[in-house]
Amino acid sequence: MKSYDIAVLPGDGTGPEVTREALKVSEAAAAKFGFKLNWHPYDFGGDRYLRTGEVLPDGAVAELRRFKAIYLGAVGHPQVKPGILEKGILLRLRFELEQYINLRPVRLYRVQDCPLKDKTPADIDFIVVRENNEGLYAGAGGNLFKDTPHEVAVQESINTRRGADRCLKYAFELAMKRRGGKPWKGLKTDDVSAGKTAQLTLCGKTNVLTYAFDLWWRAFQAMGPQYPTVKMDYAHVDAICMWFVKNPEWFDVIVTDNMFGDIITDLAAMIQGGLGVAAGGNINPDGTSMFECMGGSAPKYTGLNVINPIAAINAAGMMLDFLGESQAGAAIESAVIKVINEKIQSLAAGRMGYSTTQVGDLIAGAL
Ligand code: IPM
Ligand code: MN
């Protein structure tokens, strides 16, 4: 029997509660599809930091590097200054483990969960490939004359050709493989006759960020011809925000830098039904990847058994798919769709009609 070793970081706030349900559903999928999951828990997070004064102990990254996958609940603790845990755990792991892709699928499962008028699940089904190691997140910058009226703060966006190329390559390949090569329904007849099966939209700001996005633009143009079945498309980030609301059906795969990817995926999460369902994967295709829900640790709901675990369950599904158990991943998503459509009242915390544990049980039972 195949078996997988997975590091588990439940983290802070509601992280442990949603992680429990994600692991429960994963176990049910493993039993059904005949593989074994060995969980290796780590207590990194706010409580440990308050107790020991260290965010990640020495050697933690080296230890985590031995796993192909990490499952992360959430980080963020009300008694810890913002930034310490986010930078010290989440961003540190994304960077040191070179998880250069942040993959965020956006899919509406049920019409009533969408805040947009007249949009249905057929209209909202795209995926964002966010660059995850560079840009404004690289930490380049500094202050001069700090705390004086002359203070200067500089925060630079770092964009390398290697970083853009590897991200674009991942996005083109994903576009080519998505739906098993079956044509995307948003293509025009001309595109179909030209042999296109998918669309990749570069989301940038070439009209203002004339250095950073010029590099992205040239890299995109240079790579495109290697993927003749992928229709190349471009949109400015502000226009994307408008179209996510007005015409989300225009998108198939979107590729963008770290900061724009952060922002547009929060908007995207809202049109797919909220942070209760939005999941993502921090991917290093050749190393250690880390799966998480997009939402945070939701301190005010901690311990109440009311938080929606579906995003965490979706993240687990992505993880199993990434590990090569694609049937299990697909079965989890189908079970989620079934349970949402047949049982769940609302995707919001406390209004699901069921507790966190019950939602986990329902999805595990629907596999
Ligand atoms: C996300 C989060 C993180 C980010 C924060 C918590 C550092 O917002 O995963 O999108 O900005 O990437
Ligand atoms: Mn974010």
Coordinates of C-alpha atoms and ligand atoms in Angstrom, one line a residue:
M1 CA 0.0 0.0 0.0
K2 CA 1.3 3.5 -0.9
S3 CA 1.9 5.7 2.1
Y4 CA 2.6 9.4 2.5
D5 CA 4.4 11.2 5.3
I6 CA 2.8 14.7 5.9
A7 CA 3.9 17.4 8.3
V8 CA 0.9 19.0 10.0
L9 CA 1.0 22.5 11.5
P10 CA -2.4 23.2 12.9
G11 CA -1.3 26.6 14.1
D12 CA -3.4 29.2 15.9
G13 CA -7.0 30.2 16.5
T14 CA -9.5 28.0 14.5
G15 CA -6.5 26.4 12.7
P16 CA -6.6 23.2 14.9
E17 CA -10.4 22.8 14.5
V18 CA -10.4 23.0 10.7
T19 CA -7.2 20.9 10.5
R20 CA -9.0 18.1 12.5
E21 CA -11.8 18.0 9.9
A22 CA -9.3 18.1 7.0
L23 CA -7.4 15.2 8.4
K24 CA -10.6 13.3 9.1
V25 CA -11.8 13.7 5.5
S26 CA -8.3 12.8 4.2
E27 CA -8.3 9.6 6.3
A28 CA -11.7 8.7 4.9
A29 CA -10.4 9.2 1.3
A30 CA -7.3 7.2 2.1
A31 CA -9.4 4.3 3.3
K32 CA -11.6 4.4 0.2
F33 CA -8.8 4.7 -2.3
G34 CA -6.3 2.4 -0.6
F35 CA -3.4 4.5 0.6
K36 CA -2.0 5.4 4.0
L37 CA -1.4 8.8 5.5
N38 CA 1.2 9.3 8.3
W39 CA 0.7 12.6 10.0
H40 CA 3.6 14.3 11.7
P41 CA 2.3 17.2 14.0
Y42 CA 4.3 20.3 14.8
D43 CA 3.1 22.9 17.4
F44 CA 4.5 26.0 15.6
G45 CA 2.3 29.1 16.1
G46 CA 1.4 31.8 18.6
D47 CA 1.1 29.8 21.7
R48 CA 4.5 28.2 21.3
Y49 CA 6.0 31.6 20.5
L50 CA 4.5 33.2 23.7
R51 CA 5.8 30.2 25.7
T52 CA 9.3 29.9 24.2
G53 CA 10.0 33.2 22.5
E54 CA 10.9 31.5 19.3
V55 CA 8.8 31.4 16.2
L56 CA 10.5 28.4 14.4
P57 CA 13.1 26.5 16.4
D58 CA 16.5 25.8 14.9
G59 CA 16.5 23.0 12.4
A60 CA 12.7 23.2 11.8
V61 CA 13.0 24.2 8.2
A62 CA 15.6 21.4 7.6
E63 CA 13.2 18.9 9.2
L64 CA 10.2 20.1 7.2
R65 CA 12.2 19.9 4.0
R66 CA 12.2 16.1 4.3
F67 CA 8.4 16.0 3.6
K68 CA 6.9 16.3 0.2
A69 CA 3.8 18.0 1.8
I70 CA 3.0 20.2 4.7
Y71 CA -0.6 20.7 5.8
L72 CA -1.1 24.1 7.5
G73 CA -4.1 25.2 9.5
A74 CA -3.7 28.9 10.1
V75 CA -1.3 31.4 11.7
G76 CA -2.1 34.6 13.6
H77 CA -2.6 35.1 17.3
P78 CA -4.3 38.0 19.0
Q79 CA -1.6 38.4 21.6
V80 CA 1.3 38.4 19.0
K81 CA 2.1 41.6 17.1
P82 CA 0.9 41.3 13.5
G83 CA 3.7 40.2 11.1
I84 CA 5.8 38.1 13.5
L85 CA 4.0 34.8 12.9
E86 CA 3.1 35.6 9.3
K87 CA 6.7 36.4 8.4
G88 CA 8.3 34.0 10.8
I89 CA 6.3 30.9 9.8
L90 CA 4.2 31.3 6.7
L91 CA 6.4 33.5 4.5
R92 CA 9.6 32.0 5.8
L93 CA 8.5 28.5 4.8
R94 CA 7.2 29.7 1.4
F95 CA 10.6 31.3 0.7
E96 CA 13.1 28.9 2.3
L97 CA 11.3 25.8 0.8
E98 CA 11.1 27.7 -2.5
Q99 CA 7.4 27.3 -2.9
Y100 CA 7.4 29.6 -5.9
I101 CA 3.9 29.0 -6.9
N102 CA 0.8 29.9 -4.9
L103 CA -2.1 28.0 -6.6
R104 CA -5.6 29.2 -5.9
P105 CA -8.6 27.6 -7.6
V106 CA -11.7 29.7 -7.7
R107 CA -14.9 27.7 -8.2
L108 CA -18.5 28.6 -7.2
Y109 CA -20.3 25.5 -5.9
R110 CA -23.8 26.8 -5.5
V111 CA -25.5 29.9 -6.9
Q112 CA -26.8 31.3 -3.6
D113 CA -23.3 31.6 -2.2
C114 CA -22.3 34.1 -4.9
P115 CA -22.8 37.8 -4.1
L116 CA -22.9 38.7 -7.8
K117 CA -26.2 39.1 -9.5
D118 CA -27.0 36.5 -12.3
K119 CA -23.8 34.5 -12.0
T120 CA -23.9 30.7 -11.6
P121 CA -21.3 28.0 -11.0
A122 CA -20.9 27.8 -14.8
D123 CA -19.5 31.4 -14.7
I124 CA -17.0 31.1 -11.9
D125 CA -14.4 28.4 -12.5
F126 CA -10.9 29.7 -12.9
I127 CA -7.5 29.3 -11.2
V128 CA -5.0 31.9 -10.2
V129 CA -1.2 31.1 -10.3
R130 CA 0.4 33.6 -8.0
E131 CA 4.2 34.0 -8.0
N132 CA 5.1 33.2 -4.4
N133 CA 8.8 34.0 -3.8
E134 CA 9.5 37.5 -5.2
G135 CA 7.9 40.9 -5.8
L136 CA 7.1 43.1 -2.9
Y137 CA 7.2 40.1 -0.6
A138 CA 11.0 39.7 -1.0
G139 CA 11.6 42.0 1.9
A140 CA 13.9 44.5 0.0
G141 CA 13.8 48.0 1.3
G142 CA 14.4 50.0 4.4
N143 CA 14.0 53.2 6.3
L144 CA 16.0 56.4 6.6
F145 CA 15.5 59.0 9.4
K146 CA 13.0 56.7 11.0
D147 CA 10.6 58.4 13.4
T148 CA 11.5 61.8 12.3
P149 CA 9.5 64.1 10.0
H150 CA 12.0 63.4 7.2
E151 CA 11.4 59.6 7.3
V152 CA 11.9 57.8 4.1
A153 CA 10.5 54.3 3.6
V154 CA 11.4 52.2 0.5
Q155 CA 9.8 48.8 -0.3
E156 CA 11.1 47.4 -3.6
S157 CA 9.5 44.8 -5.9
I158 CA 12.1 42.2 -6.9
N159 CA 11.4 40.5 -10.2
T160 CA 13.9 38.1 -11.7
R161 CA 13.7 36.5 -15.2
R162 CA 14.2 33.1 -13.6
G163 CA 11.3 33.8 -11.2
A164 CA 9.0 35.0 -13.9
D165 CA 9.9 32.2 -16.2
R166 CA 9.4 29.3 -13.8
C167 CA 6.0 30.8 -12.8
L168 CA 4.9 31.3 -16.4
K169 CA 6.0 27.8 -17.3
Y170 CA 3.9 26.4 -14.5
A171 CA 0.9 28.5 -15.6
F172 CA 1.2 27.5 -19.3
E173 CA 1.5 23.9 -18.4
L174 CA -1.5 24.0 -16.1
A175 CA -3.6 25.8 -18.7
M176 CA -2.6 23.1 -21.2
K177 CA -3.5 20.2 -18.9
R178 CA -6.6 21.7 -17.2
R179 CA -9.8 19.8 -18.0
G180 CA -7.7 17.1 -19.5
G181 CA -7.1 19.2 -22.6
K182 CA -10.9 19.6 -23.2
P183 CA -11.5 23.0 -24.7
W184 CA -12.5 25.8 -22.3
K185 CA -16.0 27.0 -23.0
G186 CA -15.0 30.7 -23.0
L187 CA -13.0 30.4 -26.3
K188 CA -14.3 32.1 -29.4
T189 CA -14.9 29.9 -32.5
D190 CA -11.9 31.5 -34.2
D191 CA -9.7 30.4 -31.2
V192 CA -11.1 26.9 -31.4
S193 CA -10.4 26.7 -35.2
A194 CA -6.9 28.0 -34.5
G195 CA -6.4 25.0 -32.2
K196 CA -6.7 26.7 -28.8
T197 CA -8.0 24.7 -25.8
A198 CA -7.3 27.1 -23.0
Q199 CA -6.6 30.7 -22.0
L200 CA -3.8 32.1 -19.9
T201 CA -4.2 35.7 -18.8
L202 CA -1.2 37.6 -17.5
C203 CA -2.4 40.0 -14.8
G204 CA -0.1 43.0 -14.5
K205 CA 0.2 46.7 -14.7
T206 CA 2.4 47.3 -17.8
N207 CA 1.2 50.9 -18.1
V208 CA 2.7 52.0 -14.8
L209 CA 5.1 49.3 -13.5
T210 CA 7.2 49.7 -16.7
Y211 CA 10.2 47.8 -15.3
A212 CA 8.7 44.9 -13.4
F213 CA 5.8 44.1 -15.7
D214 CA 7.9 44.8 -18.8
L215 CA 10.1 41.9 -17.7
W216 CA 7.0 39.7 -17.1
W217 CA 5.5 40.8 -20.5
R218 CA 8.6 39.9 -22.4
A219 CA 9.0 36.6 -20.6
F220 CA 5.3 35.8 -21.4
Q221 CA 5.7 36.7 -25.1
A222 CA 8.9 34.7 -25.4
M223 CA 7.4 31.5 -23.8
G224 CA 3.9 31.6 -25.5
P225 CA 4.9 30.0 -28.8
Q226 CA 6.0 26.8 -26.9
Y227 CA 2.3 26.4 -25.9
P228 CA 0.3 26.7 -29.2
T229 CA -2.9 25.4 -27.6
V230 CA -3.0 28.2 -25.0
K231 CA -4.5 31.5 -26.0
M232 CA -2.5 34.3 -24.5
D233 CA -4.4 37.1 -22.9
Y234 CA -3.4 40.2 -20.8
A235 CA -5.3 42.4 -18.3
H236 CA -4.2 45.1 -16.0
V237 CA -4.8 44.3 -12.3
D238 CA -7.4 47.1 -11.8
A239 CA -9.3 45.9 -14.8
I240 CA -9.2 42.3 -13.5
C241 CA -10.9 43.5 -10.3
M242 CA -13.6 45.0 -12.3
W243 CA -14.1 41.9 -14.5
F244 CA -14.1 39.5 -11.5
V245 CA -17.3 41.3 -10.5
K246 CA -18.8 41.9 -14.0
N247 CA -17.5 39.0 -16.1
P248 CA -15.8 36.3 -14.1
E249 CA -16.6 33.9 -17.0
W250 CA -13.9 35.5 -19.0
F251 CA -11.2 33.7 -17.1
D252 CA -9.6 30.3 -17.3
V253 CA -6.0 30.5 -15.9
I254 CA -4.5 33.8 -14.5
V255 CA -0.9 34.3 -13.8
T256 CA 0.4 37.2 -11.8
D257 CA 3.0 38.5 -9.3
N258 CA 3.0 38.0 -5.6
M259 CA 1.2 41.2 -4.4
F260 CA -1.4 41.4 -7.2
G261 CA -2.0 37.7 -6.6
D262 CA -2.6 38.3 -2.9
I263 CA -5.1 41.0 -3.6
I264 CA -7.1 39.5 -6.5
T265 CA -7.5 36.1 -4.7
D266 CA -9.3 37.7 -1.8
L267 CA -11.7 39.3 -4.2
A268 CA -11.9 35.9 -6.1
A269 CA -12.6 34.2 -2.8
M270 CA -15.6 36.4 -2.2
I271 CA -17.2 35.6 -5.6
Q272 CA -16.7 31.8 -5.0
G273 CA -18.6 31.9 -1.7
G274 CA -16.1 33.4 0.8
L275 CA -13.1 32.3 2.8
G276 CA -15.1 29.4 4.2
V277 CA -14.3 27.5 1.0
A278 CA -11.2 29.1 -0.6
A279 CA -8.1 27.0 -0.5
G280 CA -4.6 27.2 -1.9
G281 CA -1.3 25.4 -2.3
N282 CA 2.2 26.8 -2.0
I283 CA 3.9 24.6 -4.5
N284 CA 7.5 23.7 -5.1
P285 CA 7.1 21.1 -7.9
D286 CA 10.5 19.6 -7.0
G287 CA 10.5 19.9 -3.2
T288 CA 8.2 20.5 -0.3
S289 CA 4.8 22.0 -0.9
M290 CA 2.4 23.4 1.7
F291 CA -1.4 23.4 1.6
E292 CA -3.6 25.8 3.5
C293 CA -7.0 27.5 3.6
M294 CA -6.9 31.1 2.4
G295 CA -8.6 32.5 5.5
G296 CA -6.8 33.3 8.7
S297 CA -7.0 32.0 12.3
A298 CA -10.4 33.7 12.9
P299 CA -9.6 34.2 16.7
K300 CA -13.2 35.3 17.6
Y301 CA -14.6 31.9 16.5
T302 CA -11.9 29.8 18.3
G303 CA -13.1 26.8 20.2
L304 CA -16.8 27.4 19.4
N305 CA -17.1 24.6 16.8
V306 CA -18.7 27.0 14.4
I307 CA -16.0 27.7 11.8
N308 CA -16.5 26.4 8.3
P309 CA -13.9 23.7 7.7
I310 CA -14.6 23.4 3.9
A311 CA -11.7 25.5 2.8
A312 CA -9.4 23.4 4.9
I313 CA -10.9 20.2 3.5
N314 CA -10.5 21.6 0.0
A315 CA -6.8 22.3 0.8
A316 CA -6.4 18.7 1.9
G317 CA -8.0 17.6 -1.4
M318 CA -5.5 19.7 -3.4
M319 CA -2.7 18.1 -1.3
L320 CA -3.8 14.6 -2.1
D321 CA -4.1 15.5 -5.8
F322 CA -0.6 16.9 -5.6
L323 CA 0.7 13.8 -4.0
G324 CA -0.6 11.8 -7.0
E325 CA -3.9 10.6 -5.4
S326 CA -6.0 12.5 -8.0
Q327 CA -9.0 10.3 -7.6
A328 CA -9.1 11.0 -3.9
G329 CA -8.7 14.7 -4.5
A330 CA -11.5 14.8 -7.0
A331 CA -13.7 12.7 -4.7
I332 CA -13.2 15.2 -1.9
E333 CA -14.3 18.0 -4.1
S334 CA -17.4 16.1 -5.3
A335 CA -18.3 15.3 -1.7
V336 CA -17.9 19.0 -0.8
I337 CA -20.2 20.0 -3.7
K338 CA -22.8 17.4 -2.7
V339 CA -22.8 18.4 1.0
I340 CA -22.9 22.1 0.2
N341 CA -25.8 21.6 -2.2
E342 CA -27.8 19.2 -0.1
K343 CA -27.2 20.3 3.5
I344 CA -25.3 23.5 4.3
Q345 CA -27.5 26.5 4.9
S346 CA -24.8 29.2 4.6
L347 CA -21.0 29.0 4.1
A348 CA -20.5 31.6 6.9
A349 CA -19.2 30.7 10.3
G350 CA -22.0 29.9 12.7
R351 CA -24.6 29.9 10.0
M352 CA -23.9 26.5 8.3
G353 CA -26.8 24.8 10.1
Y354 CA -24.2 22.3 11.4
S355 CA -21.1 22.5 13.6
T356 CA -17.6 22.3 12.3
T357 CA -17.3 18.7 13.3
Q358 CA -20.6 17.8 11.7
V359 CA -19.6 19.3 8.4
G360 CA -16.4 17.3 8.5
D361 CA -18.5 14.1 9.2
L362 CA -20.9 14.9 6.4
I363 CA -18.2 15.3 3.9
A364 CA -16.3 12.2 5.0
G365 CA -19.6 10.3 4.8
A366 CA -20.3 11.6 1.3
L367 CA -17.1 10.3 -0.2
Ligands
IPM1 C1 -2.2 35.0 2.0 C2 -2.1 35.9 3.2 C3 -0.6 36.1 3.5 C4 0.0 36.8 2.3 C5 -0.3 36.8 4.8 C6 -0.9 36.2 6.0 C7 1.2 37.0 5.0 O1 -2.8 37.1 3.1 O2 -1.8 33.8 2.1 O3 -2.8 35.5 1.0 O4 0.0 38.0 2.2 O5 0.4 36.1 1.4
MN2 MN -3.9 37.2 1.2

